[in-house]
Steps between C-alpha positions, in 0.01 A plus 500: 500500500759756609452847348280373217132583540299188421126514449358261763239379251774385264679324785179326611415393146843339471424305820156402366333684789303765312126494567207734553357432845730663754704817494844519653625853548861509390730795532804561283674771697220739601293423191198274534444228244190286545521133409222245485548143615291191562344456843665165575846630418478831687740412782749329270490797264569739787802293600627479141469876456677573828783264406526676162550831678156655469365673811141410575254761622337475839157417352632213294187317389173640369235252393363615166166311494 
């Protein structure tokens, strides 16, 4: 990751974790980038993002419907 800004949605698609049920708030620096992930993978996705160097917002999960 380093200094390169990676779109979390691209990262999640590469992991096969891109869905449309839950929102994970992901910050790259101070900039918010919203990503959508499947319900069942929410915790794993959060861990993957943290390990990749993304900082998760305090309200991490928002159920969409």
